[in-house]
Amino acid sequence: MVVQQYRDGGGARAVRALAVAGVIAVTAGCFGGDAGSGASDGSGRRSVAADRPLDLLGQAADVLADAGGAETRTSMETAAGGTRVTIRARGAYDFRRQMGRLKVVLPEDAAGADGHRPITELLAPGALYMKNRGAGVPDDKWVRIDTTTLKDGNLLTGGVTDPMAAAELLRGAADVTYAGKSELAGVTVHHYRGVADLGRAARAASPRSRGALSAAAKGFSKDAVPFDAYLDEDGRLRKVRHRFTFSSDARGPEVSVVSTLLLYGFGLPVTVTLPDEDAIYTGEIRQG
């Protein structure tokens, strides 16, 4: 199964265990290019497996930007204290503008006895907008969060890992194994398994992603993020799964979060209109 392994220098840095409140709050029902030339497969396209995996993964975000828009499905599974909670979302994302619109569905046991309507999230460089947020926010108002101030850089807070951030994380790949070729939704993909370093990814990220990823590099209890990435024959990221680890406080137990992103329907035109200032809620948000 494992046929090749690739290493890059350096290792995960020791960092302080800081509070990352996003997923903890979610489980309680509250929200706080050039891809390289490579070789031909006979059809005129590059043979992804023939390229150097570290280069391929490092260029995945650039290839997505060239592709433009795509449809996306996400899931985020949190494990803490023997309890597992999964949050799912679906929508579309424009990798050129780094903007997207998703509908996030909370699990029943995380929403309380009365349940909760799906939350609409708008993703933009440095910002997250949420509607139907609950916690005392009027139904017609949006909540805006500066993602560069979040200790997780919005990798977890909204129950969705920003698709561009998920791809940018692969720029920090330090140890990669080629796990072979398979098929995903009728598309041939190449599977790479490895570990990304948050600090390295932040330093290599595009300017619009750097602030949020830099915050994440400081906020997680572990800089090392294991991943499984699946790229198609054109070098486009079709699926990526990251496994994050953080602690709610310096002495608290570690929490494991598995975030999965699926991409399809490339070339889709994506329109995202951010709310006007008068639609942004500025009042107090209930916690818990």
Coordinates of N, CA and C in Angstrom, one line a residue, residues 16-174:
R16 N 2.7 26.9 23.4 CA 1.9 26.9 24.6 C 0.5 26.4 24.2
A17 N -0.1 25.7 25.2 CA -1.5 25.2 25.1 C -2.4 26.4 25.4
L18 N -3.0 27.0 24.4 CA -3.9 28.1 24.5 C -5.3 27.7 24.3
A19 N -6.2 28.5 24.8 CA -7.7 28.2 24.6 C -8.1 28.4 23.2
V20 N -8.8 27.4 22.7 CA -9.4 27.5 21.4 C -10.9 27.1 21.6
A21 N -11.8 28.1 21.7 CA -13.1 27.9 22.2 C -14.1 27.5 21.1
G22 N -13.8 27.6 19.9 CA -14.8 27.5 18.8 C -15.5 26.2 18.8
V23 N -14.9 25.0 18.7 CA -15.6 23.8 18.6 C -16.2 23.4 20.0
I24 N -15.6 23.8 21.1 CA -16.2 23.5 22.4 C -17.5 24.2 22.4
A25 N -17.6 25.5 22.0 CA -18.8 26.2 22.0 C -19.8 25.6 21.0
V26 N -19.4 25.1 19.9 CA -20.3 24.5 18.9 C -21.0 23.3 19.5
T27 N -20.2 22.5 20.2 CA -20.8 21.3 20.7 C -21.8 21.6 21.8
A28 N -21.7 22.8 22.3 CA -22.7 23.2 23.3 C -23.9 24.0 22.7
G29 N -23.8 24.2 21.4 CA -24.9 24.8 20.7 C -24.7 26.3 20.6
C30 N -23.4 26.8 20.9 CA -23.1 28.2 20.8 C -21.9 28.4 20.0
F31 N -21.8 29.5 19.2 CA -20.6 29.7 18.4 C -19.9 30.9 19.0
G32 N -19.0 31.0 19.7 CA -18.3 32.1 20.4 C -18.2 33.4 19.7
G33 N 0.4 30.5 -10.5 CA 0.2 29.2 -10.3 C 0.5 28.3 -11.4
D34 N 1.2 28.1 -11.1 CA 1.6 27.0 -12.0 C 1.8 25.8 -11.2
A35 N 1.1 24.7 -11.6 CA 1.2 23.5 -10.7 C 2.3 22.6 -11.1
G36 N 3.2 23.0 -11.9 CA 4.3 22.2 -12.3 C 4.0 21.4 -13.6
S37 N 5.1 21.1 -14.3 CA 4.8 20.4 -15.6 C 4.6 19.0 -15.5
G38 N 5.3 18.2 -14.7 CA 5.1 16.8 -14.5 C 5.2 16.0 -15.7
A39 N 4.6 14.8 -15.8 CA 4.7 14.0 -16.9 C 3.3 13.8 -17.5
S40 N 3.2 13.3 -18.7 CA 1.9 13.1 -19.4 C 1.4 11.7 -19.2
D41 N 0.1 11.5 -19.0 CA -0.5 10.2 -18.9 C -1.0 9.7 -20.2
G42 N -0.6 10.4 -21.3 CA -1.0 9.9 -22.7 C -2.2 10.7 -23.2
S43 N -2.9 11.5 -22.3 CA -4.0 12.2 -22.7 C -3.7 13.7 -22.8
G44 N -2.5 14.1 -22.6 CA -2.1 15.5 -22.6 C -2.1 16.1 -21.3
R45 N -2.6 15.4 -20.2 CA -2.7 16.0 -18.9 C -1.4 15.5 -18.1
R46 N -1.1 16.3 -17.0 CA 0.0 15.9 -16.2 C -0.3 14.6 -15.5
S47 N 0.7 13.8 -15.2 CA 0.5 12.6 -14.3 C 0.9 13.1 -12.9
V48 N -0.1 13.2 -12.1 CA 0.1 13.8 -10.8 C 1.1 13.0 -10.0
A49 N 1.0 11.7 -10.0 CA 1.9 10.8 -9.2 C 3.3 11.0 -9.6
A50 N 3.6 11.4 -10.8 CA 5.0 11.6 -11.3 C 5.7 12.8 -10.7
D51 N 4.9 13.8 -10.2 CA 5.5 15.0 -9.7 C 6.0 14.7 -8.2
R52 N 6.8 15.6 -7.7 CA 7.3 15.5 -6.4 C 6.1 15.8 -5.4
P53 N 5.7 14.9 -4.5 CA 4.5 15.2 -3.7 C 4.6 16.5 -2.9
L54 N 5.8 16.8 -2.3 CA 5.9 18.0 -1.5 C 5.6 19.2 -2.4
D55 N 6.0 19.2 -3.6 CA 5.8 20.3 -4.5 C 4.3 20.4 -4.9
L56 N 3.7 19.2 -5.2 CA 2.3 19.1 -5.6 C 1.4 19.6 -4.5
L57 N 1.6 19.2 -3.3 CA 0.8 19.7 -2.1 C 1.0 21.1 -1.9
G58 N 2.2 21.6 -2.0 CA 2.5 23.0 -1.8 C 1.9 23.9 -2.8
Q59 N 1.5 23.4 -4.0 CA 0.9 24.1 -5.0 C -0.6 23.9 -5.1
A60 N -1.2 23.1 -4.2 CA -2.6 22.8 -4.3 C -3.5 24.0 -4.2
A61 N -3.1 25.0 -3.4 CA -3.9 26.2 -3.2 C -3.9 27.0 -4.5
D62 N -2.7 27.1 -5.1 CA -2.6 27.8 -6.4 C -3.4 27.2 -7.5
V63 N -3.4 25.9 -7.6 CA -4.2 25.2 -8.6 C -5.7 25.4 -8.4
L64 N -6.1 25.5 -7.2 CA -7.5 25.7 -6.9 C -7.9 27.2 -7.3
A65 N -7.0 28.1 -7.1 CA -7.2 29.5 -7.5 C -7.3 29.6 -9.0
D66 N -6.5 28.8 -9.7 CA -6.7 28.8 -11.2 C -8.0 28.2 -11.6
A67 N -8.5 27.3 -10.8 CA -9.8 26.6 -11.2 C -11.0 27.5 -10.9
G68 N -10.8 28.5 -10.0 CA -11.9 29.4 -9.7 C -12.9 28.8 -8.7
G69 N -14.2 28.7 -9.0 CA -15.2 28.2 -8.1 C -15.4 26.7 -8.0
A70 N -15.9 26.3 -6.9 CA -16.3 24.9 -6.8 C -17.4 24.7 -5.8
E71 N -18.1 23.6 -5.9 CA -19.0 23.2 -4.8 C -18.3 22.5 -3.7
T72 N -18.8 22.6 -2.5 CA -18.1 22.0 -1.4 C -19.0 21.3 -0.4
R73 N -18.6 20.3 0.2 CA -19.2 19.7 1.3 C -18.2 19.5 2.4
T74 N -18.6 19.7 3.7 CA -17.7 19.6 4.8 C -18.3 18.8 5.9
S75 N -17.4 18.2 6.7 CA -17.9 17.7 8.0 C -16.8 17.9 9.0
M76 N -17.2 18.1 10.3 CA -16.3 18.4 11.4 C -16.7 17.5 12.6
E77 N -15.9 16.6 12.9 CA -16.2 15.7 14.0 C -15.3 16.0 15.2
T78 N -15.9 16.3 16.3 CA -15.2 16.6 17.6 C -15.4 15.5 18.6
A79 N -14.3 15.1 19.2 CA -14.3 14.1 20.2 C -13.7 14.7 21.5
A80 N -14.5 14.7 22.5 CA -14.1 15.2 23.8 C -14.8 14.5 24.9
G81 N -14.1 14.0 25.9 CA -14.7 13.3 27.0 C -15.6 12.1 26.6
G82 N -15.2 11.4 25.6 CA -16.0 10.2 25.2 C -17.2 10.5 24.3
T83 N -17.4 11.8 24.0 CA -18.6 12.2 23.2 C -18.1 12.7 21.8
R84 N -18.8 12.2 20.8 CA -18.5 12.7 19.4 C -19.7 13.4 18.9
V85 N -19.4 14.6 18.3 CA -20.4 15.4 17.7 C -19.9 15.8 16.3
T86 N -20.8 15.7 15.3 CA -20.4 16.0 13.9 C -21.3 17.1 13.3
I87 N -20.6 18.1 12.8 CA -21.3 19.3 12.1 C -21.0 19.2 10.6
R88 N -22.1 19.4 9.8 CA -21.9 19.2 8.4 C -22.3 20.5 7.7
A89 N -21.8 20.7 6.5 CA -22.1 22.0 5.8 C -22.0 21.7 4.3
R90 N -22.6 22.5 3.5 CA -22.6 22.4 2.1 C -22.8 23.8 1.4
G91 N -22.1 24.0 0.3 CA -22.2 25.3 -0.3 C -21.2 25.4 -1.5
A92 N -20.7 26.6 -1.7 CA -19.8 26.9 -2.8 C -18.7 27.9 -2.4
Y93 N -17.6 27.8 -3.1 CA -16.5 28.6 -2.7 C -15.7 29.1 -3.9
D94 N -15.3 30.4 -3.9 CA -14.6 31.0 -5.0 C -13.1 31.1 -4.5
F95 N -12.2 30.3 -5.1 CA -10.8 30.2 -4.6 C -10.0 31.4 -5.1
R96 N -10.5 32.1 -6.2 CA -9.8 33.3 -6.6 C -10.0 34.5 -5.6
R97 N -11.2 34.7 -5.2 CA -11.6 35.8 -4.3 C -11.5 35.3 -2.9
Q98 N -11.3 34.0 -2.6 CA -11.3 33.4 -1.3 C -12.6 33.8 -0.5
M99 N -13.7 33.6 -1.2 CA -15.0 33.9 -0.6 C -15.9 32.7 -0.8
G100 N -16.8 32.4 0.1 CA -17.7 31.3 0.0 C -19.0 31.5 0.8
R101 N -20.0 30.7 0.5 CA -21.2 30.7 1.2 C -21.6 29.3 1.5
L102 N -21.9 29.0 2.8 CA -22.2 27.6 3.2 C -23.4 27.6 4.1
K103 N -24.1 26.5 4.1 CA -25.2 26.3 5.1 C -24.7 25.2 6.1
V104 N -24.6 25.6 7.3 CA -24.1 24.7 8.4 C -25.2 24.1 9.2
V105 N -25.2 22.8 9.3 CA -26.3 22.1 10.0 C -25.7 21.5 11.3
L106 N -26.2 21.9 12.5 CA -25.8 21.4 13.7 C -26.5 20.0 14.0
P107 N -25.8 19.1 14.7 CA -26.5 17.9 15.1 C -27.6 18.2 16.2
E108 N -28.6 17.4 16.3 CA -29.7 17.6 17.2 C -29.3 17.8 18.6
D109 N -28.3 16.9 19.1 CA -28.0 17.0 20.5 C -27.1 18.2 20.8
A110 N -26.6 18.9 19.8 CA -25.8 20.1 20.0 C -26.6 21.4 19.9
A111 N -27.9 21.2 19.5 CA -28.7 22.4 19.3 C -29.7 22.7 20.4
G112 N -29.8 21.8 21.4 CA -30.8 22.0 22.4 C -32.1 21.4 22.1
A113 N -33.0 21.4 23.1 CA -34.3 20.7 22.9 C -35.1 21.2 21.8
D114 N -35.1 22.5 21.5 CA -35.9 23.1 20.5 C -35.3 23.0 19.1
G115 N -34.1 22.5 19.0 CA -33.4 22.5 17.7 C -32.9 23.8 17.2
H116 N -32.3 23.9 16.1 CA -31.7 25.1 15.6 C -31.8 25.1 14.0
R117 N -32.2 26.2 13.4 CA -32.2 26.3 12.0 C -30.7 26.2 11.5
P118 N -30.6 25.8 10.2 CA -29.2 25.8 9.7 C -28.6 27.2 9.7
I119 N -27.3 27.3 10.0 CA -26.6 28.6 10.1 C -26.0 28.9 8.7
T120 N -26.3 30.1 8.2 CA -25.7 30.5 6.9 C -24.3 31.2 7.3
E121 N -23.3 30.8 6.6 CA -22.0 31.4 6.9 C -21.4 31.9 5.6
L122 N -20.9 33.1 5.6 CA -20.1 33.7 4.5 C -18.7 33.8 4.9
L123 N -17.8 33.3 4.0 CA -16.4 33.3 4.3 C -15.7 34.3 3.4
A124 N -14.8 35.1 4.0 CA -14.1 36.1 3.2 C -12.7 36.2 3.9
P125 N -11.7 36.8 3.1 CA -10.4 36.9 3.7 C -10.4 37.7 5.0
G126 N -10.0 37.0 6.1 CA -10.0 37.7 7.4 C -11.3 37.8 8.1
A127 N -12.4 37.3 7.6 CA -13.7 37.5 8.2 C -14.6 36.3 8.0
L128 N -15.4 36.1 9.0 CA -16.5 35.1 9.0 C -17.8 35.8 9.4
Y129 N -18.8 35.6 8.6 CA -20.2 36.1 8.8 C -21.1 35.0 9.1
M130 N -22.0 35.1 10.1 CA -22.9 34.1 10.4 C -24.3 34.6 10.6
K131 N -25.3 33.9 10.1 CA -26.7 34.3 10.2 C -27.5 33.1 10.8
N132 N -28.6 33.4 11.5 CA -29.3 32.4 12.3 C -28.3 31.8 13.4
R133 N -27.5 32.7 13.9 CA -26.5 32.3 14.9 C -27.1 31.9 16.2
G134 N -28.3 32.4 16.5 CA -28.9 32.2 17.8 C -28.2 33.0 18.9
A135 N -28.3 32.5 20.1 CA -27.6 33.1 21.3 C -28.0 34.6 21.4
G136 N -29.3 34.9 21.2 CA -29.7 36.3 21.4 C -29.6 37.2 20.2
V137 N -29.0 36.7 19.1 CA -28.8 37.5 17.9 C -30.1 37.5 17.1
P138 N -30.7 38.7 16.7 CA -31.9 38.8 16.0 C -31.8 38.0 14.7
D139 N -32.9 37.4 14.2 CA -32.9 36.6 13.0 C -32.4 37.3 11.8
D140 N -32.7 38.6 11.7 CA -32.3 39.3 10.5 C -30.9 40.0 10.5
K141 N -30.2 39.6 11.5 CA -28.8 40.2 11.7 C -27.7 39.2 11.5
W142 N -26.6 39.7 11.1 CA -25.4 38.9 10.9 C -24.4 39.1 12.0
V143 N -23.6 38.1 12.4 CA -22.5 38.3 13.3 C -21.2 38.3 12.5
R144 N -20.4 39.2 12.7 CA -19.1 39.3 12.0 C -17.9 39.0 12.9
I145 N -17.0 38.1 12.5 CA -15.9 37.8 13.4 C -14.6 38.0 12.6
D146 N -13.7 38.7 13.2 CA -12.3 38.9 12.6 C -11.5 37.6 12.8
T147 N -11.3 36.8 11.8 CA -10.7 35.5 11.9 C -9.2 35.6 12.3
T148 N -8.6 36.7 12.1 CA -7.2 36.9 12.5 C -7.1 37.0 14.0
T149 N -8.2 37.2 14.7 CA -8.1 37.3 16.2 C -8.5 36.0 16.9
L150 N -9.0 35.0 16.1 CA -9.3 33.7 16.7 C -8.1 32.9 16.9
K151 N -8.1 32.2 18.0 CA -6.9 31.4 18.3 C -6.8 30.2 17.4
D152 N -7.8 29.8 16.7 CA -7.8 28.7 15.8 C -7.8 29.2 14.3
G153 N -7.7 30.6 14.1 CA -7.7 31.1 12.8 C -8.9 30.7 11.9
N154 N -10.0 30.4 12.5 CA -11.2 29.9 11.8 C -11.0 28.6 11.1
L155 N -10.1 27.8 11.6 CA -10.0 26.4 11.1 C -11.1 25.6 11.8
L156 N -11.7 26.0 12.9 CA -12.7 25.2 13.6 C -13.9 26.0 14.1
T157 N -13.7 27.3 14.4 CA -14.7 28.1 15.1 C -16.1 28.0 14.5
G158 N -16.2 28.1 13.2 CA -17.6 28.1 12.6 C -18.1 26.8 12.3
G159 N -17.4 25.7 12.7 CA -17.9 24.4 12.4 C -17.5 24.0 11.0
V160 N -16.8 24.9 10.3 CA -16.3 24.6 8.9 C -14.9 25.1 8.8
T161 N -14.0 24.3 8.2 CA -12.6 24.8 7.9 C -12.7 25.5 6.6
D162 N -12.3 26.8 6.6 CA -12.3 27.6 5.3 C -11.6 26.8 4.3
P163 N -12.2 26.6 3.1 CA -11.6 25.7 2.1 C -10.3 26.2 1.6
M164 N -10.0 27.5 1.5 CA -8.7 27.9 1.1 C -7.7 27.7 2.2
A165 N -8.1 27.9 3.4 CA -7.2 27.6 4.5 C -6.8 26.1 4.5
A166 N -7.8 25.3 4.2 CA -7.5 23.8 4.2 C -6.4 23.5 3.2
A167 N -6.5 24.2 2.0 CA -5.5 23.9 0.9 C -4.2 24.6 1.3
E168 N -4.2 25.8 1.9 CA -3.0 26.5 2.3 C -2.2 25.7 3.3
L169 N -2.9 24.9 4.2 CA -2.2 24.1 5.2 C -1.3 23.1 4.6
L170 N -1.6 22.7 3.4 CA -0.7 21.7 2.7 C 0.6 22.3 2.3
R171 N 0.7 23.6 2.3 CA 2.0 24.2 2.0 C 3.0 23.9 3.2
G172 N 2.5 23.5 4.3 CA 3.3 23.2 5.5 C 3.6 21.7 5.6
A173 N 3.4 20.9 4.5 CA 3.6 19.5 4.6 C 5.1 19.2 4.8
A174 N 5.5 18.4 5.8 CA 6.9 18.1 6.1 C 7.2 16.7 6.0

